[in-house]
Coordinates of C-alpha atoms and ligand atoms in Angstrom, one line a residue:
M1 CA -39.1 -56.4 -71.7
Y2 CA -37.4 -56.5 -68.3
L3 CA -39.2 -54.8 -66.0
S4 CA -40.2 -57.7 -63.7
A5 CA -36.8 -57.7 -62.0
Y6 CA -36.9 -54.2 -61.3
K7 CA -39.3 -54.6 -58.3
Y8 CA -37.1 -57.0 -56.8
L9 CA -34.2 -54.1 -56.1
G10 CA -37.1 -51.4 -55.0
H11 CA -38.2 -50.6 -51.9
I12 CA -38.7 -54.1 -50.9
I13 CA -35.9 -55.8 -51.5
P14 CA -35.1 -57.4 -48.1
S15 CA -38.4 -59.3 -48.0
V16 CA -38.3 -60.0 -52.0
F17 CA -34.4 -61.5 -51.6
N18 CA -35.8 -63.7 -49.1
Q19 CA -39.0 -65.1 -50.7
T20 CA -37.6 -65.8 -54.1
Q21 CA -33.8 -65.9 -53.5
K22 CA -33.8 -65.2 -57.1
L23 CA -30.9 -62.8 -56.8
N24 CA -28.8 -65.2 -54.9
F25 CA -26.5 -65.8 -57.9
I26 CA -25.6 -62.5 -58.3
L27 CA -24.4 -61.4 -54.9
G28 CA -21.1 -61.6 -53.8
S29 CA -18.7 -60.0 -51.4
N30 CA -15.2 -58.6 -50.2
F31 CA -16.2 -54.8 -49.7
N32 CA -13.6 -52.9 -48.2
F33 CA -15.2 -49.6 -47.8
V34 CA -15.6 -48.0 -44.6
I35 CA -18.8 -48.2 -43.2
S36 CA -20.1 -45.4 -41.1
M37 CA -24.0 -45.2 -41.3
A38 CA -26.3 -48.1 -41.2
G39 CA -30.1 -48.9 -41.5
I40 CA -32.5 -51.0 -39.7
Y41 CA -35.3 -52.5 -41.5
L42 CA -38.2 -54.3 -39.7
H43 CA -40.5 -57.1 -41.3
I44 CA -43.8 -56.8 -40.0
P45 CA -45.3 -59.9 -41.3
F46 CA -49.0 -59.8 -41.2
C47 CA -51.7 -58.1 -43.8
A48 CA -55.5 -57.9 -43.3
K49 CA -56.1 -59.6 -46.8
K50 CA -54.4 -61.0 -49.5
C51 CA -53.5 -59.1 -52.6
I52 CA -53.7 -61.0 -55.7
Y53 CA -49.9 -60.4 -56.8
C54 CA -48.4 -60.5 -53.7
D55 CA -45.5 -63.1 -53.2
F56 CA -44.1 -61.4 -49.9
H57 CA -43.9 -63.2 -46.3
F58 CA -46.6 -62.5 -44.3
S59 CA -49.9 -64.1 -42.6
T60 CA -53.5 -62.9 -42.2
K61 CA -53.7 -64.3 -38.7
V62 CA -53.1 -60.9 -37.2
K63 CA -54.9 -61.0 -34.1
N64 CA -53.2 -62.9 -31.0
N65 CA -49.9 -63.3 -33.2
I66 CA -48.9 -59.6 -33.2
D67 CA -48.0 -59.5 -29.8
A68 CA -46.1 -62.5 -29.7
M69 CA -44.2 -61.3 -32.9
T70 CA -43.3 -57.8 -31.7
K71 CA -42.1 -59.5 -28.3
K72 CA -39.9 -62.0 -30.5
M73 CA -38.7 -59.3 -33.0
I74 CA -37.4 -57.4 -30.0
E75 CA -35.8 -60.1 -28.8
E76 CA -33.9 -60.4 -32.0
I77 CA -33.0 -56.8 -32.1
K78 CA -31.4 -57.3 -28.4
H79 CA -29.8 -60.7 -29.6
R80 CA -28.2 -58.6 -32.6
K81 CA -27.4 -55.4 -30.8
W82 CA -23.4 -55.9 -31.0
E83 CA -24.0 -56.1 -34.8
L84 CA -25.0 -52.1 -34.6
E85 CA -22.6 -51.0 -31.6
N86 CA -20.1 -48.8 -33.6
E87 CA -22.7 -47.7 -36.3
K88 CA -24.5 -44.4 -36.8
I89 CA -28.2 -45.3 -37.8
N90 CA -29.3 -43.1 -40.5
S91 CA -32.3 -44.9 -41.4
I92 CA -35.2 -47.1 -39.6
Y93 CA -37.7 -48.9 -42.3
F94 CA -40.8 -50.5 -40.9
G95 CA -41.9 -52.8 -44.0
G96 CA -43.9 -55.9 -44.5
G97 CA -46.6 -57.0 -44.7
T98 CA -48.4 -54.3 -43.6
P99 CA -46.8 -52.4 -40.5
S100 CA -49.7 -50.1 -39.8
L101 CA -51.3 -52.7 -38.3
L102 CA -49.1 -52.1 -35.4
K103 CA -50.7 -50.4 -32.4
K104 CA -49.1 -47.9 -30.0
V105 CA -48.3 -50.8 -27.5
H106 CA -46.0 -52.4 -29.8
L107 CA -44.7 -49.2 -31.7
T108 CA -43.7 -47.9 -28.3
K109 CA -41.6 -51.1 -27.4
F110 CA -39.8 -51.1 -30.8
F111 CA -38.9 -47.2 -30.3
E112 CA -38.0 -48.1 -26.4
E113 CA -35.3 -50.6 -27.8
F114 CA -34.0 -48.4 -30.7
Q115 CA -32.7 -46.1 -28.0
A116 CA -29.9 -48.3 -27.3
F117 CA -28.4 -47.5 -30.7
N118 CA -26.6 -44.4 -32.1
I119 CA -29.8 -42.9 -33.4
N120 CA -28.6 -39.1 -32.7
E121 CA -28.2 -38.6 -36.5
I122 CA -30.8 -40.4 -37.8
K123 CA -32.5 -39.1 -41.1
E124 CA -35.4 -41.2 -41.9
I125 CA -38.0 -43.6 -40.2
T126 CA -40.4 -44.7 -42.6
M127 CA -43.4 -46.7 -42.5
E128 CA -45.1 -48.4 -44.7
V129 CA -48.9 -48.1 -44.3
N130 CA -52.2 -48.9 -46.1
P131 CA -54.7 -46.1 -47.2
D132 CA -57.3 -47.8 -44.7
D133 CA -55.3 -47.5 -41.8
I134 CA -54.7 -43.8 -42.0
S135 CA -56.8 -42.0 -39.4
T136 CA -56.1 -39.0 -37.5
Q137 CA -55.4 -41.1 -34.5
N138 CA -52.8 -43.4 -36.1
L139 CA -51.1 -40.3 -37.9
S140 CA -50.8 -38.5 -34.4
L141 CA -49.4 -42.1 -33.1
W142 CA -47.1 -42.5 -35.8
K143 CA -45.8 -38.7 -35.7
S144 CA -45.8 -38.9 -31.9
V145 CA -43.1 -41.9 -32.1
G146 CA -40.7 -40.5 -34.3
I147 CA -41.9 -41.6 -38.0
N148 CA -41.1 -38.9 -40.3
R149 CA -41.8 -40.4 -43.7
L150 CA -44.9 -42.5 -44.8
S151 CA -45.1 -44.9 -47.9
I152 CA -48.7 -45.3 -48.5
G153 CA -49.4 -48.5 -50.7
I154 CA -52.2 -46.6 -52.9
Q155 CA -51.1 -48.9 -55.9
S156 CA -53.9 -47.3 -58.1
L157 CA -56.6 -44.8 -58.5
D158 CA -59.3 -47.0 -60.2
D159 CA -61.8 -48.8 -58.0
M160 CA -62.2 -51.8 -60.3
Q161 CA -58.4 -52.3 -60.3
L162 CA -58.3 -52.1 -56.6
K163 CA -60.9 -54.4 -56.3
W164 CA -59.7 -56.8 -58.9
M165 CA -56.3 -56.8 -56.6
N166 CA -57.9 -57.8 -54.0
R167 CA -56.6 -54.5 -52.2
S168 CA -58.3 -53.5 -48.8
H169 CA -59.1 -49.7 -49.8
N170 CA -60.9 -48.2 -52.5
S171 CA -60.0 -44.6 -54.4
K172 CA -61.8 -42.6 -51.8
Q173 CA -59.9 -43.8 -48.9
N174 CA -56.9 -43.1 -51.1
T175 CA -57.6 -39.7 -51.3
N176 CA -58.5 -39.1 -47.9
A177 CA -55.7 -40.9 -46.8
I178 CA -53.4 -38.5 -48.6
Q179 CA -55.2 -35.3 -47.2
L180 CA -55.3 -36.9 -43.8
A181 CA -51.4 -37.2 -43.8
K182 CA -50.9 -34.0 -45.1
K183 CA -53.0 -32.4 -42.6
A184 CA -51.3 -34.2 -39.7
G185 CA -47.9 -32.3 -40.8
F186 CA -46.3 -35.5 -42.9
N187 CA -44.0 -33.6 -45.2
N188 CA -42.4 -36.7 -46.7
I189 CA -44.8 -39.0 -48.2
S190 CA -44.2 -41.6 -50.7
I191 CA -46.7 -43.6 -52.5
D192 CA -46.4 -47.0 -54.5
L193 CA -48.5 -47.3 -57.8
I194 CA -48.6 -50.5 -60.1
Y195 CA -48.7 -50.1 -63.6
G196 CA -49.1 -53.0 -66.5
I197 CA -52.5 -53.7 -65.1
P198 CA -54.7 -55.9 -67.5
K199 CA -57.3 -53.7 -69.3
M200 CA -55.4 -50.6 -68.2
S201 CA -55.1 -48.2 -71.1
N202 CA -52.4 -45.8 -71.1
K203 CA -55.1 -43.3 -71.2
D204 CA -56.2 -44.5 -67.7
W205 CA -52.4 -44.5 -66.4
E206 CA -51.8 -40.8 -68.0
E207 CA -55.1 -39.8 -66.1
Q208 CA -54.1 -41.7 -62.5
L209 CA -50.8 -39.7 -62.9
D210 CA -52.4 -36.4 -63.6
E211 CA -54.5 -37.0 -60.5
I212 CA -51.3 -37.9 -58.7
K213 CA -49.9 -34.5 -59.7
K214 CA -52.4 -32.5 -57.4
W215 CA -51.4 -34.4 -54.6
D216 CA -48.1 -32.7 -54.3
I217 CA -46.5 -35.6 -52.7
Q218 CA -42.6 -36.0 -52.6
H219 CA -41.8 -39.6 -53.5
I220 CA -43.4 -42.2 -55.9
S221 CA -42.3 -45.7 -56.2
A222 CA -44.0 -47.3 -59.3
Y223 CA -43.9 -51.2 -60.4
C224 CA -44.8 -53.1 -63.5
L225 CA -47.4 -55.9 -62.6
T226 CA -45.5 -59.0 -62.5
V227 CA -46.7 -62.9 -62.2
E228 CA -45.2 -64.4 -59.1
N229 CA -45.0 -68.0 -58.3
K230 CA -47.9 -69.3 -56.2
T231 CA -49.8 -66.3 -56.2
A232 CA -53.7 -65.9 -56.7
L233 CA -52.8 -64.0 -60.3
M234 CA -50.4 -66.7 -61.6
Y235 CA -53.5 -69.2 -60.8
S236 CA -55.7 -67.0 -62.8
V237 CA -53.4 -66.6 -65.7
N238 CA -52.4 -70.0 -66.0
K239 CA -56.6 -70.7 -66.2
G240 CA -56.6 -68.2 -68.8
K241 CA -58.9 -66.3 -66.9
T242 CA -56.6 -63.3 -66.8
L243 CA -54.7 -62.0 -69.8
M244 CA -51.5 -59.8 -68.9
P245 CA -50.7 -57.0 -71.1
D246 CA -47.9 -57.6 -73.6
E247 CA -44.5 -56.1 -73.3
E248 CA -45.0 -53.4 -75.8
T249 CA -47.8 -52.2 -73.4
Q250 CA -45.8 -52.4 -70.6
S251 CA -42.7 -50.6 -72.0
E252 CA -45.2 -48.0 -73.1
Q253 CA -46.6 -47.1 -69.7
F254 CA -43.1 -47.3 -68.2
K255 CA -42.4 -44.4 -70.6
I256 CA -45.5 -42.6 -69.5
L257 CA -44.5 -42.8 -66.3
S258 CA -40.9 -41.6 -66.6
N259 CA -41.6 -38.7 -68.9
K260 CA -45.0 -37.4 -67.0
L261 CA -43.4 -37.2 -63.5
S262 CA -40.2 -36.0 -65.2
S263 CA -42.6 -33.0 -66.2
F264 CA -44.1 -32.6 -62.7
G265 CA -40.8 -32.0 -61.3
F266 CA -39.7 -35.7 -60.1
E267 CA -36.1 -36.9 -60.6
H268 CA -36.1 -40.3 -62.0
Y269 CA -33.1 -41.2 -59.9
E270 CA -33.8 -45.4 -59.8
I271 CA -35.4 -47.5 -62.2
S272 CA -38.7 -47.6 -60.1
N273 CA -38.2 -44.7 -58.0
F274 CA -38.8 -41.0 -58.4
S275 CA -38.4 -37.9 -56.3
K276 CA -38.8 -34.5 -55.5
P277 CA -35.6 -32.5 -55.2
N278 CA -33.9 -33.7 -51.7
Y279 CA -36.5 -36.4 -51.2
R280 CA -34.7 -39.6 -52.4
A281 CA -35.5 -42.3 -50.1
I282 CA -32.6 -42.7 -47.9
H283 CA -33.3 -46.1 -46.8
N284 CA -33.8 -47.6 -50.0
S285 CA -30.9 -45.8 -51.4
S286 CA -28.6 -47.8 -48.9
Y287 CA -29.6 -50.8 -50.5
W288 CA -28.8 -49.6 -53.9
D289 CA -25.5 -48.4 -52.6
R290 CA -24.7 -51.5 -50.9
K291 CA -24.3 -50.0 -47.2
K292 CA -25.1 -52.0 -44.0
Y293 CA -28.5 -52.9 -42.9
V294 CA -29.9 -55.2 -40.2
G295 CA -33.1 -56.9 -41.2
I296 CA -35.1 -57.9 -38.2
G297 CA -38.1 -60.4 -38.4
P298 CA -39.2 -63.3 -40.3
S299 CA -37.7 -63.2 -44.2
A300 CA -35.8 -60.0 -43.1
H301 CA -32.5 -59.8 -45.0
S302 CA -29.2 -58.2 -43.8
F303 CA -26.2 -57.2 -45.2
D304 CA -23.1 -56.3 -43.1
G305 CA -20.5 -55.4 -46.1
K306 CA -19.2 -59.1 -46.6
T307 CA -22.2 -61.3 -46.0
R308 CA -25.9 -61.5 -47.0
R309 CA -28.3 -63.3 -44.6
W310 CA -31.9 -63.9 -44.5
N311 CA -34.2 -64.9 -41.7
I312 CA -36.6 -67.8 -42.0
A313 CA -39.8 -66.9 -43.8
N314 CA -42.4 -68.5 -41.3
N315 CA -43.7 -66.8 -38.5
K316 CA -44.5 -70.2 -36.3
T317 CA -40.6 -71.4 -37.3
Y318 CA -39.1 -67.8 -36.0
L319 CA -41.6 -67.4 -33.1
D320 CA -40.4 -70.7 -31.9
S321 CA -36.5 -70.0 -32.6
H322 CA -33.9 -70.0 -30.1
F323 CA -31.5 -67.1 -31.6
Y324 CA -28.1 -68.8 -29.8
E325 CA -28.8 -71.7 -32.5
K326 CA -28.0 -70.8 -36.0
N327 CA -31.4 -72.6 -37.8
W328 CA -33.4 -69.6 -38.0
Y329 CA -31.6 -67.9 -40.7
E330 CA -29.1 -68.5 -43.9
E331 CA -26.3 -66.7 -45.0
E332 CA -24.1 -66.4 -47.7
N333 CA -20.6 -64.8 -47.8
L334 CA -20.0 -62.7 -51.1
N335 CA -16.9 -63.3 -53.4
Q336 CA -15.1 -61.3 -55.7
K337 CA -17.2 -62.1 -58.8
D338 CA -20.4 -61.5 -57.0
Q339 CA -19.4 -58.2 -55.9
W340 CA -18.4 -57.0 -59.4
N341 CA -22.2 -58.4 -60.5
E342 CA -24.1 -56.9 -57.8
L343 CA -22.2 -53.5 -58.2
V344 CA -23.2 -53.8 -61.8
L345 CA -26.8 -54.7 -61.2
T346 CA -27.7 -52.2 -58.5
K347 CA -25.8 -49.2 -59.6
L348 CA -26.8 -49.5 -63.3
R349 CA -30.5 -49.0 -62.2
T350 CA -29.6 -45.7 -60.6
I351 CA -29.5 -42.2 -62.1
D352 CA -25.8 -42.1 -61.3
G353 CA -25.2 -45.3 -62.9
I354 CA -21.8 -47.4 -62.6
N355 CA -18.6 -45.5 -61.8
K356 CA -15.9 -46.9 -63.6
M357 CA -13.3 -46.1 -60.7
E358 CA -15.2 -48.3 -58.6
L359 CA -14.8 -51.2 -61.1
L360 CA -11.2 -50.8 -60.9
R361 CA -10.9 -52.2 -57.3
F362 CA -11.5 -55.5 -59.4
G363 CA -8.5 -54.8 -61.6
E364 CA -8.2 -53.8 -65.1
I365 CA -11.6 -53.3 -67.2
D366 CA -11.2 -55.9 -69.6
H367 CA -11.5 -55.2 -73.4
A368 CA -14.8 -57.4 -73.7
F369 CA -16.2 -55.2 -71.3
K370 CA -15.5 -52.2 -72.9
E371 CA -16.7 -53.4 -76.5
K372 CA -20.0 -54.5 -75.2
I373 CA -20.5 -50.8 -73.4
D374 CA -19.7 -49.5 -76.9
S375 CA -22.1 -51.9 -78.4
F376 CA -24.9 -50.3 -75.9
V377 CA -23.7 -46.9 -76.4
K378 CA -24.4 -47.6 -80.4
L379 CA -27.7 -48.7 -79.5
K380 CA -28.3 -45.7 -77.2
W381 CA -29.3 -48.0 -74.3
I382 CA -26.4 -46.3 -72.1
N383 CA -24.6 -43.2 -72.1
E384 CA -21.0 -42.5 -70.9
K385 CA -20.7 -39.1 -69.0
E386 CA -16.8 -38.8 -67.8
N387 CA -16.1 -41.7 -65.7
S388 CA -19.5 -43.2 -65.6
I389 CA -21.9 -45.7 -67.5
I390 CA -25.6 -44.5 -67.1
L391 CA -28.7 -46.3 -68.8
T392 CA -30.6 -44.2 -71.2
L393 CA -34.5 -44.7 -70.7
E394 CA -34.5 -47.3 -73.4
G395 CA -31.8 -48.9 -71.6
R396 CA -33.7 -48.6 -68.6
L397 CA -36.3 -50.9 -70.2
R398 CA -33.6 -53.5 -71.1
A399 CA -31.8 -53.0 -67.4
D400 CA -31.6 -56.8 -66.7
H401 CA -30.6 -57.7 -69.9
I402 CA -27.8 -55.3 -70.1
A403 CA -26.6 -56.0 -66.5
S404 CA -26.6 -59.8 -67.3
E405 CA -24.2 -58.9 -70.4
L406 CA -22.1 -57.5 -68.3
F407 CA -21.8 -59.8 -65.5
K408 CA -18.4 -61.5 -64.7
Ligands
SF4_501 S1 -50.7 -55.3 -48.5 FE1 -48.6 -55.6 -49.4 S2 -47.6 -57.3 -48.5 FE2 -49.7 -57.4 -47.9 S3 -50.7 -58.7 -49.2 FE3 -51.1 -56.7 -50.4 S4 -49.3 -56.2 -51.4 FE4 -48.8 -58.0 -50.3

């Protein structure tokens, strides 16, 4: 099964690009479309604890450093203000790390800085939060500064699983977090879930999803647990202490997820993402639509339509950087071939699929491509609808393989 890379183009795309650079080979450029809307991503590189599966960029040395980091990130925003001067800002996303560790003083400074941009038509301001940081006081703070969407790191409803993952919260805190957030008036709530966890049966997974139905939330991002380099999980698997579920089980749990959430009224609009009508994630959708975004903070990624850029994934080096020098980020200009590959990979993940008209801007679609599409249609991995190439549920299980077959 090819679920592992789904994560890499999910809600955490900027930070994951940075850490792994696994996708550099597929990224390319020369986008000629007019960019009218842009997003801002802020990477808050601190966490209270280290989850066993996580390879994102963060430090657990929060105290003393978060003030300096906020100051430095604001300096970066000022330094890069010109990049967004002619853009309408559509979305702002606080990701990490754990942005819910930010205090009032930090958030106030960030939001003061945003006033320098065209944010009159902003639609979505999301903050990733951990359930144990959700309190009446924090919710009221987040609301008061303008955050209108919460992405809550629930991950599991099972205390044993949460403990095994070294999460900083338990299932009771999960339920309380949702109740408090709703009571505080948040009506655009997303949660993150993980499946494919060792010893998690299909029945466990079904029961968790049934419980979540009762929460009546608007959006769910669900990722298959993957073993990333240099994580405690990898160490444990390599030592033979942890046995990961086989591909068949992971595939079954992906199908359970898709079928159940569809029956609950969620639209499976991207491989790892589900939304109630009109609640697709605006910021994350801009990654899949390859719109412009500016990523601020260590390890954050940016895209301007032609170039991808990633900031250094080291807090100390970032803090010591002089922004007028160029040694605190790397960048890559995208070429025609890479543009094609990126378009195929990202659009194939979405419910709308690849629009063949978009491919025509690269020239005539060649015979070999058409033959491959025909073969995937025969296998029932792809549906062709009018001008679009769309993955079936079976196809979604093999998205990376299918995309790689369609690459230039
Ligand atoms: S809280 Fe999130 S970013 Fe921090 S270690 Fe856990 S999964 Fe990683």
